[in-house]
Short mmCIF file of C-alpha atoms and ligand atoms in Angstrom, two decimals:
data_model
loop_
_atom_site.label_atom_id
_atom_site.label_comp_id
_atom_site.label_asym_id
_atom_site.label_seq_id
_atom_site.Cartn_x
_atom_site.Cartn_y
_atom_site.Cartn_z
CA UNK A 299 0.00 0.00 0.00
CA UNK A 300 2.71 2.60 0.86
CA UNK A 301 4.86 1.38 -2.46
CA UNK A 302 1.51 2.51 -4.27
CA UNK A 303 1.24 5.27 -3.02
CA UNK A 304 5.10 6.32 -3.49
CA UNK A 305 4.61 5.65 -6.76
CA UNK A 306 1.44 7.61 -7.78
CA UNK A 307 3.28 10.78 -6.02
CA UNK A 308 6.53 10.05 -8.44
CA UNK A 309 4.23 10.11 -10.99
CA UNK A 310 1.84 13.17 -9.91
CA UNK A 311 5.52 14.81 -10.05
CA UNK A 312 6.16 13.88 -13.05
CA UNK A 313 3.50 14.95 -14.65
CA UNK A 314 4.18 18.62 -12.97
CA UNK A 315 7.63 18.38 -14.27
CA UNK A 316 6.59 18.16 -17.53
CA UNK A 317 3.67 20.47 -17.29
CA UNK A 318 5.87 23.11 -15.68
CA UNK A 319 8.57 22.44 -18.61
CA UNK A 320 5.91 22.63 -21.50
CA UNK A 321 5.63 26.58 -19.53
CA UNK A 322 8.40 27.73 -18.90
CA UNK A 323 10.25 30.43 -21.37
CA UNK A 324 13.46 31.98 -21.83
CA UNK A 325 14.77 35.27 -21.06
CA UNK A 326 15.58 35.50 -24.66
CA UNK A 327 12.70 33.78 -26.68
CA UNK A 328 11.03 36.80 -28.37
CA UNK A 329 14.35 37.76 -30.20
CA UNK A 330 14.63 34.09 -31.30
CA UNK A 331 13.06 35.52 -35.08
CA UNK A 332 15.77 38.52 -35.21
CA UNK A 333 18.50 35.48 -34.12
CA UNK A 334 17.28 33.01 -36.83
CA UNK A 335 18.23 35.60 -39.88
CA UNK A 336 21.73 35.90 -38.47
CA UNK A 337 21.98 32.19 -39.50
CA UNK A 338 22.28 32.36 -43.34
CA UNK A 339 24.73 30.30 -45.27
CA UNK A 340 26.97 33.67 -46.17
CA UNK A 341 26.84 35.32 -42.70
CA UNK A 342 30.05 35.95 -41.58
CA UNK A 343 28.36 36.04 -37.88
CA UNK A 344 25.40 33.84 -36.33
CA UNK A 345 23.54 34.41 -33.12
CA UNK A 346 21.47 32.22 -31.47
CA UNK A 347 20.43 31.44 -27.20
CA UNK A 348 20.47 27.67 -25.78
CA UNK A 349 17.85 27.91 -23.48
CA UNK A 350 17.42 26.25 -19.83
CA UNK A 351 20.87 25.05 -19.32
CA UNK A 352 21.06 23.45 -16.23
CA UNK A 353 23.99 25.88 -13.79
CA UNK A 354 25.18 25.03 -10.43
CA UNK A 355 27.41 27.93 -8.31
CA UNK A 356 29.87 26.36 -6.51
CA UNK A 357 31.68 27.68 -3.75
CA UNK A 358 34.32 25.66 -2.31
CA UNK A 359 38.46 26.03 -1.33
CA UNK A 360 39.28 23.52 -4.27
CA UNK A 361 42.36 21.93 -1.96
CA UNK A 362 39.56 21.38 1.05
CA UNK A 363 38.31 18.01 1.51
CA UNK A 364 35.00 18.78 0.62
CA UNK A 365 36.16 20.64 -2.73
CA UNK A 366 38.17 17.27 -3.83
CA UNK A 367 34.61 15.54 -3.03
CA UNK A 368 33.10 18.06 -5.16
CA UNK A 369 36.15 17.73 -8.14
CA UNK A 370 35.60 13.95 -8.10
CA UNK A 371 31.09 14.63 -9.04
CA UNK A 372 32.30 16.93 -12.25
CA UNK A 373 35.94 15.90 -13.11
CA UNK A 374 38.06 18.12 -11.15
CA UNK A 375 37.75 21.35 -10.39
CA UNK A 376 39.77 24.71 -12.57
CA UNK A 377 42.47 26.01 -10.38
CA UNK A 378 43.33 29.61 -12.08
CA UNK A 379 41.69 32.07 -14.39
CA UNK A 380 40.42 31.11 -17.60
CA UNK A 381 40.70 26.89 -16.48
CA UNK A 382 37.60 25.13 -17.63
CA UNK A 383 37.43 20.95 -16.41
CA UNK A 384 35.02 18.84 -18.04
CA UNK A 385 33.52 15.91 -16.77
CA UNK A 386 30.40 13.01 -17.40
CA UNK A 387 27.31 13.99 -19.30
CA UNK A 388 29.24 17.25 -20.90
CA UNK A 389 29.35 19.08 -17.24
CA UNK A 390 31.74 21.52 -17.48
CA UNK A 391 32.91 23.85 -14.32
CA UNK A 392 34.42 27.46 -15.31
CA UNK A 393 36.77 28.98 -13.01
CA UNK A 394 34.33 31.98 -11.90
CA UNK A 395 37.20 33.29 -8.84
CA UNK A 396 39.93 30.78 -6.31
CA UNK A 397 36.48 29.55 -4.57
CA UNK A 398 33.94 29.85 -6.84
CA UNK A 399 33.04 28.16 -9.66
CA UNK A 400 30.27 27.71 -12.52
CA UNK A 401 28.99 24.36 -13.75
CA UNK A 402 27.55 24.02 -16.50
CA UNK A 403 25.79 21.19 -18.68
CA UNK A 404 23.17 20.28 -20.86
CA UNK A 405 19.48 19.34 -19.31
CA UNK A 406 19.18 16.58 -21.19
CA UNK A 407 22.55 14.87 -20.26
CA UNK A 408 21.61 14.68 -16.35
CA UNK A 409 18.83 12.76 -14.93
CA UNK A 410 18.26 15.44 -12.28
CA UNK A 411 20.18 14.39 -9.30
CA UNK A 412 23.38 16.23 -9.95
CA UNK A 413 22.58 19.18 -7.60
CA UNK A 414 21.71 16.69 -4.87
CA UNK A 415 24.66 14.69 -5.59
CA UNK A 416 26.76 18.00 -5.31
CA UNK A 417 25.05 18.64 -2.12
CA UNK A 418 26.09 15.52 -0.95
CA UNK A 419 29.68 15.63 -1.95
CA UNK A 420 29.92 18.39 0.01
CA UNK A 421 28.83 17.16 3.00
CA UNK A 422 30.14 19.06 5.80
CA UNK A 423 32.45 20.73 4.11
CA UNK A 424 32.96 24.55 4.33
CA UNK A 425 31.39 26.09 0.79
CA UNK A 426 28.04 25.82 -0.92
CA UNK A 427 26.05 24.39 -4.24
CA UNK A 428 23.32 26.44 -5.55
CA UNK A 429 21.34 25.46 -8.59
CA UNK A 430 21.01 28.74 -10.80
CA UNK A 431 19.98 27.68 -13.68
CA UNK A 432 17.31 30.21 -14.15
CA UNK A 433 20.32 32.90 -13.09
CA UNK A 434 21.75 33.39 -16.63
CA UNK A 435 21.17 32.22 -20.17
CA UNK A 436 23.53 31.36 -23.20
CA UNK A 437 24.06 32.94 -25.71
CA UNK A 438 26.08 31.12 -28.62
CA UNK A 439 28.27 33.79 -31.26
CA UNK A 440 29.78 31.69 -33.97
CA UNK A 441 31.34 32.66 -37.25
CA UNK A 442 34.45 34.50 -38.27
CA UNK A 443 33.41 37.77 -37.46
CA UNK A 444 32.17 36.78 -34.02
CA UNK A 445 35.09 38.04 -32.07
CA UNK A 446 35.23 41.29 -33.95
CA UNK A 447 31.73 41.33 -32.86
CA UNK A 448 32.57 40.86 -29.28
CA UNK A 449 35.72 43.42 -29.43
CA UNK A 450 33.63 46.11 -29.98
CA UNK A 451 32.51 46.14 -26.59
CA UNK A 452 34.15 43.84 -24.75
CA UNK A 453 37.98 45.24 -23.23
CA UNK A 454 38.98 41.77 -22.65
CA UNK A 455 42.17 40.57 -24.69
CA UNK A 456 40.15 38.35 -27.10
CA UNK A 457 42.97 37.87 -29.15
CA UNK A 458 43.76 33.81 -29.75
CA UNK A 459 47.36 34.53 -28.00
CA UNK A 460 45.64 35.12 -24.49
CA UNK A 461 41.96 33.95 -25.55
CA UNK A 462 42.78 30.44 -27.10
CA UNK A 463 40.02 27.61 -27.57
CA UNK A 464 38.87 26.37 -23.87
CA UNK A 465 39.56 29.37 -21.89
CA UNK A 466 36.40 31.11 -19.74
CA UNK A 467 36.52 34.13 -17.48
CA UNK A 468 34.49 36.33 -15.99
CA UNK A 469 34.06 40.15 -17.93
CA UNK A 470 31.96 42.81 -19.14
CA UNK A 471 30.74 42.78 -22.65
CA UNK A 472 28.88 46.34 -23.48
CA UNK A 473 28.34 47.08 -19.67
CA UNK A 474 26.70 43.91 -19.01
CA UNK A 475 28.65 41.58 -16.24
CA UNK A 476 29.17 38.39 -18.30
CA UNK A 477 31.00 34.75 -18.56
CA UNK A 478 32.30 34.35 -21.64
CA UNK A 479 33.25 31.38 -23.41
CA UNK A 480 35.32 30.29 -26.58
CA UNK A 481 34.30 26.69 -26.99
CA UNK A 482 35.99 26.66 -30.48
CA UNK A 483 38.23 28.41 -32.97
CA UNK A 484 34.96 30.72 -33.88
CA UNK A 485 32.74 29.97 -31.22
CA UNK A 486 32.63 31.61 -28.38
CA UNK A 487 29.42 31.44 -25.48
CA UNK A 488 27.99 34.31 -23.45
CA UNK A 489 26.40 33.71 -20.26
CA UNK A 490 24.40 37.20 -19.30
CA UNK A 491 22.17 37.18 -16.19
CA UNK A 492 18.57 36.61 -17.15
CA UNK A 493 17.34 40.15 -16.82
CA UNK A 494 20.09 41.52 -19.22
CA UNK A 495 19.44 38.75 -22.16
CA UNK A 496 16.97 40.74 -23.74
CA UNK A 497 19.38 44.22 -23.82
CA UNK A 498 22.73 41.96 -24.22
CA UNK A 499 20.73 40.14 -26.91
CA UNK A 500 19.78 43.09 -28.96
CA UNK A 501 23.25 45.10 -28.68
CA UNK A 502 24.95 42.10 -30.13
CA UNK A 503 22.37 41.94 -32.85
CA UNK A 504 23.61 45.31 -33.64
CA UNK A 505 27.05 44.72 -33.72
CA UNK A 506 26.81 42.32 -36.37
CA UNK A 507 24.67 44.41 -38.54
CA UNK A 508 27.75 44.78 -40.92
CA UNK A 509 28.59 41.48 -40.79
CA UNK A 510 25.56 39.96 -41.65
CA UNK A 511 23.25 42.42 -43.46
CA UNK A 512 23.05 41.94 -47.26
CA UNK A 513 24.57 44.79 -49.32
CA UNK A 514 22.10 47.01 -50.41
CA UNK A 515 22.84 48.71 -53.80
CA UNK A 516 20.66 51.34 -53.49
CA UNK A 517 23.17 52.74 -51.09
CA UNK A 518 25.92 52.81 -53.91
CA UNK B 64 41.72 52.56 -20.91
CA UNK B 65 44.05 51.72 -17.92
CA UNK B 66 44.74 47.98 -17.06
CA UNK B 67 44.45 47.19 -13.80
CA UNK B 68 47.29 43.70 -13.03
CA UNK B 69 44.49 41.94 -11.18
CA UNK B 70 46.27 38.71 -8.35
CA UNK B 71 43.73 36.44 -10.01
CA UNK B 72 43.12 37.29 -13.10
CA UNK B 73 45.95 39.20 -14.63
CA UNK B 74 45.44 42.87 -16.64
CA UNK B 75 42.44 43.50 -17.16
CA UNK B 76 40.24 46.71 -17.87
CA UNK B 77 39.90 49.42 -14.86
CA UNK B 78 35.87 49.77 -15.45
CA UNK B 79 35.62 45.95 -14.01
CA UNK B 80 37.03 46.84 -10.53
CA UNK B 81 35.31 49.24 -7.87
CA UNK B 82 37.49 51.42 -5.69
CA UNK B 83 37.85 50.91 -1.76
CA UNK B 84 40.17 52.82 0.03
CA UNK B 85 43.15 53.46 1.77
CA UNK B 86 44.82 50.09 2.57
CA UNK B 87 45.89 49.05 6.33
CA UNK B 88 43.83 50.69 8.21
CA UNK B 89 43.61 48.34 11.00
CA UNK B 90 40.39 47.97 13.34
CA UNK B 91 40.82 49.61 17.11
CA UNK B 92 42.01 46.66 18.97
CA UNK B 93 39.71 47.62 21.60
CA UNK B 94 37.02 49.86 20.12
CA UNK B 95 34.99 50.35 22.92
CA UNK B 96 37.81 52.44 24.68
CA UNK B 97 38.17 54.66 21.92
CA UNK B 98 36.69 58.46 22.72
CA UNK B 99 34.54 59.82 20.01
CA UNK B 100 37.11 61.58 18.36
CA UNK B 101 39.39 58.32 18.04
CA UNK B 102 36.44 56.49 16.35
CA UNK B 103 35.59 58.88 13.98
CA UNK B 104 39.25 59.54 13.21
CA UNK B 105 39.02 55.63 12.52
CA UNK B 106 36.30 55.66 10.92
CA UNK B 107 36.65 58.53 8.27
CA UNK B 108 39.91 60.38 8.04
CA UNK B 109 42.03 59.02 5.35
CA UNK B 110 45.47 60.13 3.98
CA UNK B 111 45.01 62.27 0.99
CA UNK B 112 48.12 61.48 -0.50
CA UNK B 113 49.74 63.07 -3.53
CA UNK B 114 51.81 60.08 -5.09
CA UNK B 115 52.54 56.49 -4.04
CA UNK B 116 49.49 55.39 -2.33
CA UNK B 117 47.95 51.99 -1.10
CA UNK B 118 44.71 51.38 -1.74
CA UNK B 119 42.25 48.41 -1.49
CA UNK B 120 40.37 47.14 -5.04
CA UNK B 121 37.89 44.58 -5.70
CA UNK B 122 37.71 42.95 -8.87
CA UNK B 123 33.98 43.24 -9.20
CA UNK B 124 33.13 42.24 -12.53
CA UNK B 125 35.85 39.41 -12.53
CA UNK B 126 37.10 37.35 -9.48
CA UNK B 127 34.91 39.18 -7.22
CA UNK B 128 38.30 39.28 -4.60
CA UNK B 129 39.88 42.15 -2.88
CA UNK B 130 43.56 43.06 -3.20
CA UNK B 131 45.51 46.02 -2.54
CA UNK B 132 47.26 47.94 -5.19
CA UNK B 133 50.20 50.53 -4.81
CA UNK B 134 49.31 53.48 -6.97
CA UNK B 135 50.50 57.03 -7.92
CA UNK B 136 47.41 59.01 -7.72
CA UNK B 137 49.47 62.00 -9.81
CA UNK B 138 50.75 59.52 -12.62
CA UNK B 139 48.34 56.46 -12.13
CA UNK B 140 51.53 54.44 -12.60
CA UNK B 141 50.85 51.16 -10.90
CA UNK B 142 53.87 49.50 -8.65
CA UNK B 143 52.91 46.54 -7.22
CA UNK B 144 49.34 44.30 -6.59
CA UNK B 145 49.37 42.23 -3.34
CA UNK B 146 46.92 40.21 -1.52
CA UNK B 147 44.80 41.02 1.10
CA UNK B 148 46.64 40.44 4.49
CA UNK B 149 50.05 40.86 2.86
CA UNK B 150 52.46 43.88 3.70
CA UNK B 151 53.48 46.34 0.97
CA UNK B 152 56.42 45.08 -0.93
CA UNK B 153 59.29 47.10 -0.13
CA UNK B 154 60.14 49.63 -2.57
CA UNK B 155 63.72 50.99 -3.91
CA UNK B 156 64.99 54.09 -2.64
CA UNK B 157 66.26 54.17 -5.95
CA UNK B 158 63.31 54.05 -7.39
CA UNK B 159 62.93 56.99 -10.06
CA UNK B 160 60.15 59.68 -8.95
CA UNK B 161 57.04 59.62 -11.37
CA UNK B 162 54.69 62.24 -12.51
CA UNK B 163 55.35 65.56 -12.16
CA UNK B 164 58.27 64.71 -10.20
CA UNK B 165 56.71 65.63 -7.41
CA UNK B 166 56.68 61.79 -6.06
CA UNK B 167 56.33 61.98 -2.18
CA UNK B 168 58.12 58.65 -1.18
CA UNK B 169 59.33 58.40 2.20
CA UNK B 170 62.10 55.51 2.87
CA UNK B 171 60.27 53.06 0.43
CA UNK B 172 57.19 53.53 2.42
CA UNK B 173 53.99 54.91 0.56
CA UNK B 174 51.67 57.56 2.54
CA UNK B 175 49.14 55.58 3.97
CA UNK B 176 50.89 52.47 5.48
CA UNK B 177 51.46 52.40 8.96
CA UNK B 178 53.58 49.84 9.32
ZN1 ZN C 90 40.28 39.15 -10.71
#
């Protein structure tokens, strides 16, 4: 009798889950039409968000017992600016300061246990897991132009010499407090808090009108 | 655009980090003796130095972590970055006035450390 009943709550839960998933939107979602025509064939620069990736602050002395409990759930933990480890199920953990940390992954990789198992690995540790995965969205620049893009408001030395492929950190990208990302050559990610998506959204929008808006010969 | 060495993070833009202060300016060790004068003297007066100064910075928009910074307030010429907790590394005599020339270094220690 009390199996049954376990059971029909799992699945009243599930149900919500999915219900409450069907809802939900992104910070960014109403500029997803101006994002799609960034994504022609001859752009030299597309835009577009990943929505409701799942985030996880961590704060934690990375040598402390509890932080090597921690490094073991997401493959290690970065130990200086710019460090990003990967781990299982495409986590990945960006080196936010020396005690805190970002992870980040893709919903559909976890089954939903990872912040308790976090929780858990820390134990009694001295630090903290948070799940914030409604605190910021992604944002995903990609093209040849796209650090040109970014370098027009961005003071960060983007340059592959001290921004290579890998490398995170923690910066300010047309006033707005950011994480960026270069997850390949020409691909970098851009993690603004949820309440600036819609402003960071539309500002880089505009700096890749040149790149990506057809020539118009009635301006010869 | 000035670029601020950050501990952490390395140079990085001056707009990411917020101001705070003269550095080492230790708390009473017993406040509650202190007259009225002596706390507010702890409280608000601050050197007002003209040249090598140490100051605290937080690297807001980056590491989120203080440091203190030595820093000519008449050239803007930074010396050295040092952690919280750390003393002032000990400058040169030597070292060649900046600015104006008008550098006010005393013995290799900046206005505004009590050591
Ligand atoms: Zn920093």
């Amino acid at each position: 009798m009390v199996n049954t009943t376990e059971s029909t709550d799992a699945q009243i839960t599930d149900v919500q889950q999915t219900h409450l998933t069907a809802r939900r939107h992104s910070p960014a979602e109403h500029l997803w039409a101006e994002f799609a025509k960034t994504a022609s064939a001859e752009a030299r620069v597309s835009l577009r968000e990943i929505p409701f990736q799942v985030m996880v602050g961590i704060r934690v002395d990375p040598l402390s017992e509890g932080g090597r409990r921690i490094g073991a759930v997401t493959g290690g933990l970065p130990t200086a600016c710019g460090q990003v480890t990967t781990g299982v199920a495409g986590m990945a953990v960006l080196w936010l300061g020396p005690d805190e940390f970002l992870l980040v992954a893709e919903e559909e990789a976890l089954d939903g246990t990872l912040a308790a198992e976090l929780v858990a690995a820390l134990g009694d540790g001295a630090g903290q897991t948070v799940d914030l995965s409604s605190n910021r969205t992604t944002f995903e620049l990609a093209g040849p132009s796209a650090r040109a893009v970014l370098e027009k408001s961005c003071a960060a030395d983007l340059h592959p010499r001290a921004f290579s492929t890998g490398v995170a950190i923690a910066t300010v990208i047309g006033n707005v407090p950011v994480v960026l990302w270069k997850t390949d050559n020409e691909t970098f990610r851009v993690f603004p808090r949820a309440s600036f998506a819609d402003y960071l959204g539309r500002w880089l929008l505009d700096g890749m009108r040149e790149f990506t808006v057809a020539e118009s010969t009635t301006w010869h | 655009m000035l670029l601020f060495p950050c501990p952490n993070c390395g140079p990085r833009n001056e707009t990411e980090f917020h101001y705070g202060g003269q550095a080492h300016v230790a708390y009473p060790e017993h406040p509650a003796e202190l007259t009225d004068r002596e706390w507010a003297e702890y409280l608000f007066y601050r050197q007002n130095t003209k040249g090598l100064f140490a100051e605290r910075w937080v690297h807001s928009a980056g590491c989120r972590k203080w440091f203190n910074m030595l820093r000519d307030t008449v050239s803007y010429d930074i010396t050295a970055v040092y952690r919280i907790g750390q003393e002032p590394p000990a400058l040169r005599t030597s070292q060649p006035t900046t600015g104006m020339g008008m550098s006010t270094t005393r013995q290799g220690t900046p206005e505004g450390v009590q050591l």
